[in-house]
Coordinates of C-alpha atoms and ligand atoms in Angstrom, one line a residue:
M16 CA -22.2 17.6 32.7
Q17 CA -19.4 19.4 31.0
I18 CA -16.1 21.1 31.8
K19 CA -14.0 23.6 29.9
I20 CA -10.4 22.7 29.2
Q21 CA -8.6 25.7 27.6
N22 CA -10.8 26.6 24.6
A23 CA -12.3 23.1 24.4
V24 CA -15.2 21.4 26.1
L25 CA -15.2 17.9 27.6
E26 CA -18.8 16.7 28.1
L27 CA -20.5 13.6 29.4
A28 CA -23.8 12.5 27.8
Q29 CA -25.9 9.4 28.1
G30 CA -26.8 7.9 24.7
D31 CA -25.9 5.7 21.8
I32 CA -22.5 6.4 20.1
T33 CA -24.0 5.5 16.6
K34 CA -26.4 8.4 16.8
Q35 CA -23.7 11.1 17.4
D36 CA -23.4 13.8 14.8
T37 CA -19.8 14.7 15.8
D38 CA -17.2 14.8 13.0
A39 CA -16.0 11.4 14.0
I40 CA -17.0 8.8 16.5
V41 CA -14.6 6.3 18.2
N42 CA -15.2 2.6 18.1
A43 CA -14.1 0.3 21.0
A44 CA -12.8 -2.2 18.5
N45 CA -10.8 -5.5 18.9
S46 CA -7.5 -5.9 17.2
S47 CA -8.9 -7.9 14.2
L48 CA -11.0 -4.8 13.3
L49 CA -13.4 -7.4 11.9
G50 CA -16.3 -6.7 14.2
G51 CA -17.5 -7.9 17.6
G52 CA -20.2 -7.3 20.1
G53 CA -21.1 -4.3 22.2
V54 CA -20.3 -0.9 20.6
D55 CA -18.4 -2.5 17.7
G56 CA -21.5 -4.6 16.7
A57 CA -23.8 -1.6 17.0
I58 CA -21.5 0.6 14.9
H59 CA -21.2 -2.0 12.2
R60 CA -24.9 -2.5 12.1
A61 CA -25.6 1.2 11.9
A62 CA -22.8 2.0 9.4
G63 CA -23.7 -0.9 7.0
P64 CA -21.7 -3.6 5.3
Q65 CA -19.3 -1.3 3.5
L66 CA -17.6 -0.6 6.9
L67 CA -16.6 -4.3 7.2
A68 CA -15.3 -4.2 3.7
E69 CA -13.1 -1.2 4.5
C70 CA -12.0 -2.7 7.8
R71 CA -10.8 -5.9 6.0
T72 CA -8.2 -3.8 4.1
L73 CA -6.6 -2.4 7.2
G74 CA -4.8 -5.5 8.5
G75 CA -5.9 -5.2 12.1
C76 CA -4.8 -2.8 14.7
A77 CA -2.5 -3.2 17.7
T78 CA -3.8 -2.7 21.3
G79 CA -3.3 0.9 22.3
D80 CA -3.4 2.1 18.6
A81 CA -6.3 3.4 16.4
K82 CA -7.2 3.4 12.7
I83 CA -9.6 5.5 10.7
T84 CA -12.4 4.5 8.3
R85 CA -15.3 6.4 6.7
G86 CA -18.6 6.4 8.6
Y87 CA -20.9 5.3 5.8
N88 CA -24.5 5.3 7.0
L89 CA -23.6 7.0 10.3
P90 CA -24.3 10.7 11.0
A91 CA -20.6 11.0 11.8
R92 CA -18.4 11.1 8.6
Y93 CA -15.5 9.1 10.1
I94 CA -14.9 6.3 12.6
I95 CA -11.7 6.0 14.6
H96 CA -11.3 2.3 15.6
A97 CA -9.4 2.3 18.8
V98 CA -8.3 -1.0 20.5
G99 CA -8.3 -0.9 24.3
P100 CA -6.7 -3.4 26.5
V101 CA -8.4 -6.5 28.1
Y102 CA -8.3 -5.8 31.8
R103 CA -6.5 -8.5 33.8
D104 CA -5.5 -7.2 37.2
G105 CA -4.3 -3.7 36.6
T106 CA -0.6 -4.6 36.6
Q107 CA -0.3 -5.6 33.0
G108 CA 0.1 -2.1 31.5
E109 CA -3.7 -1.7 31.1
A110 CA -3.7 2.0 32.1
E111 CA -0.9 2.9 29.7
L112 CA -2.6 1.0 26.8
L113 CA -6.0 2.6 27.6
A114 CA -4.4 6.0 27.7
A115 CA -2.5 5.3 24.4
C116 CA -5.7 4.4 22.5
Y117 CA -7.4 7.6 23.7
R118 CA -4.3 9.6 22.7
R119 CA -4.1 8.0 19.3
A120 CA -7.8 8.8 18.6
L121 CA -7.3 12.4 19.6
E122 CA -4.1 12.7 17.5
I123 CA -6.0 11.4 14.4
A124 CA -8.9 13.9 15.1
N125 CA -6.3 16.7 15.5
A126 CA -4.4 15.7 12.3
H127 CA -7.7 16.2 10.4
A128 CA -8.5 19.4 12.3
W129 CA -11.9 17.9 13.3
R130 CA -13.9 20.0 15.6
S131 CA -15.8 17.3 17.5
L132 CA -15.2 13.7 18.6
A133 CA -17.3 11.2 20.6
F134 CA -15.9 8.4 22.6
P135 CA -17.6 5.4 24.2
A136 CA -16.2 4.1 27.5
I137 CA -13.4 2.0 25.8
S138 CA -12.6 -1.4 27.5
T139 CA -15.4 -1.1 30.1
G140 CA -17.7 -3.7 28.6
V141 CA -16.5 -7.2 27.5
Y142 CA -12.9 -6.1 28.2
G143 CA -13.7 -5.7 31.9
Y144 CA -11.9 -2.5 32.8
P145 CA -13.4 -1.1 36.1
M146 CA -15.4 1.9 34.9
A147 CA -14.3 4.5 37.5
D148 CA -10.6 3.6 36.9
A149 CA -11.1 3.8 33.1
A150 CA -12.9 7.1 33.4
R151 CA -9.9 8.6 35.3
V152 CA -7.5 7.4 32.6
A153 CA -9.7 8.9 29.9
F154 CA -10.1 12.2 31.7
A155 CA -6.3 12.5 32.3
T156 CA -5.5 11.7 28.7
I157 CA -8.1 14.0 27.2
R158 CA -7.2 16.9 29.5
D159 CA -3.5 16.5 28.7
F160 CA -4.3 16.5 25.0
L161 CA -6.7 19.4 25.0
T162 CA -4.3 21.6 27.0
R163 CA -1.7 21.2 24.2
H164 CA -3.8 21.2 21.0
D165 CA -6.4 23.4 19.3
T166 CA -8.6 20.6 18.0
P167 CA -10.8 18.9 18.7
Q168 CA -12.8 21.6 20.5
L169 CA -15.5 19.3 21.7
V170 CA -14.9 15.8 23.1
R171 CA -18.1 14.0 24.2
M172 CA -18.0 10.8 26.2
V173 CA -21.1 8.9 25.4
L174 CA -22.3 6.6 28.2
Y175 CA -24.7 3.9 27.3
D176 CA -26.8 3.8 30.5
A177 CA -27.7 5.9 33.5
R178 CA -25.3 4.0 35.8
A179 CA -22.3 4.5 33.4
L180 CA -23.2 8.2 33.2
Q181 CA -23.4 8.5 37.0
T182 CA -20.0 6.8 37.5
H183 CA -18.4 9.1 35.0
E184 CA -20.0 12.2 36.6
N185 CA -18.7 11.2 40.0
S186 CA -15.3 10.5 38.6
M187 CA -15.3 13.8 36.7
R188 CA -16.2 15.8 39.9
E189 CA -13.4 14.0 41.8
F190 CA -10.8 14.2 39.0
F191 CA -11.4 17.9 38.2
A192 CA -12.2 18.7 41.9
M193 CA -15.5 20.2 40.9
S194 CA -18.4 20.8 43.2
A195 CA -21.6 18.8 42.9
E196 CA -23.4 21.9 41.5
N197 CA -21.4 21.7 38.2
Ligands
ADP395 P1 -14.8 -3.3 25.1 O1 -14.6 -4.6 24.4 O2 -13.8 -2.3 24.7 O3 -15.0 -3.5 26.6 P2 -17.7 -3.0 24.7 O4 -18.4 -2.7 23.4 O5 -17.9 -4.4 25.3 O6 -16.1 -2.7 24.5 O7 -18.1 -1.9 25.8 C1 -17.6 -0.6 25.9 C2 -18.6 0.3 26.6 O8 -19.6 0.7 25.6 C3 -19.4 -0.4 27.7 O9 -19.5 0.5 28.8 C4 -20.8 -0.6 27.0 O10 -21.9 -0.6 28.0 C5 -20.9 0.6 26.1 N1 -21.8 0.5 25.0 C6 -22.4 -0.6 24.4 N2 -23.1 -0.2 23.3 C7 -23.0 1.1 23.2 C8 -23.5 2.1 22.3 N3 -24.3 1.7 21.3 N4 -23.2 3.4 22.5 C9 -22.4 3.8 23.5 N5 -21.9 2.9 24.4 C10 -22.2 1.6 24.2

């Protein structure tokens, strides 16, 4: 499923973020940037040990912020390591922090004039953010950014399993008030 926003496209796809051939992929990292499970573990395994070596030089990353590295053995040339919030009860600034890390990743892509960027569903795994809520925050932030900037022109949200894709498709229809035929 995809939707046009100005001259850009926001698309949902099921798959593995490490396989994406976009200019950059986003990692759902933790603030140490020294590796973890989930997407982070998969990205480090696929990129190779040089990634951890570069991450060690970065001095970590605050929640809501993002830092860039090379992609090493990945098809994508760069990785933007974004640190999403741990979800507690929704009243601890989680939505603002989640929006901030999407925005920071988009700003980095824009500053490099990259055409395409792939995101995983940040914070929706170990960090426990309810997926439909996280999807709305992602859509609002991406829409806001793409209406004001020329790049990236393709933003792909890569959902790991069929259920995650379904949840995002439902949220996308609702958020953009699209009909089920889209
Ligand atoms: P967080 O700590 O930010 O919650 P996780 O890595 O635990 O990050 O999970 C984030 C989301 O990424 C989850 O929805 C999870 O199912 C999904 N995911 C896990 N592995 C991959 C992968 N290889 N590609 C894309 N998405 C993935």
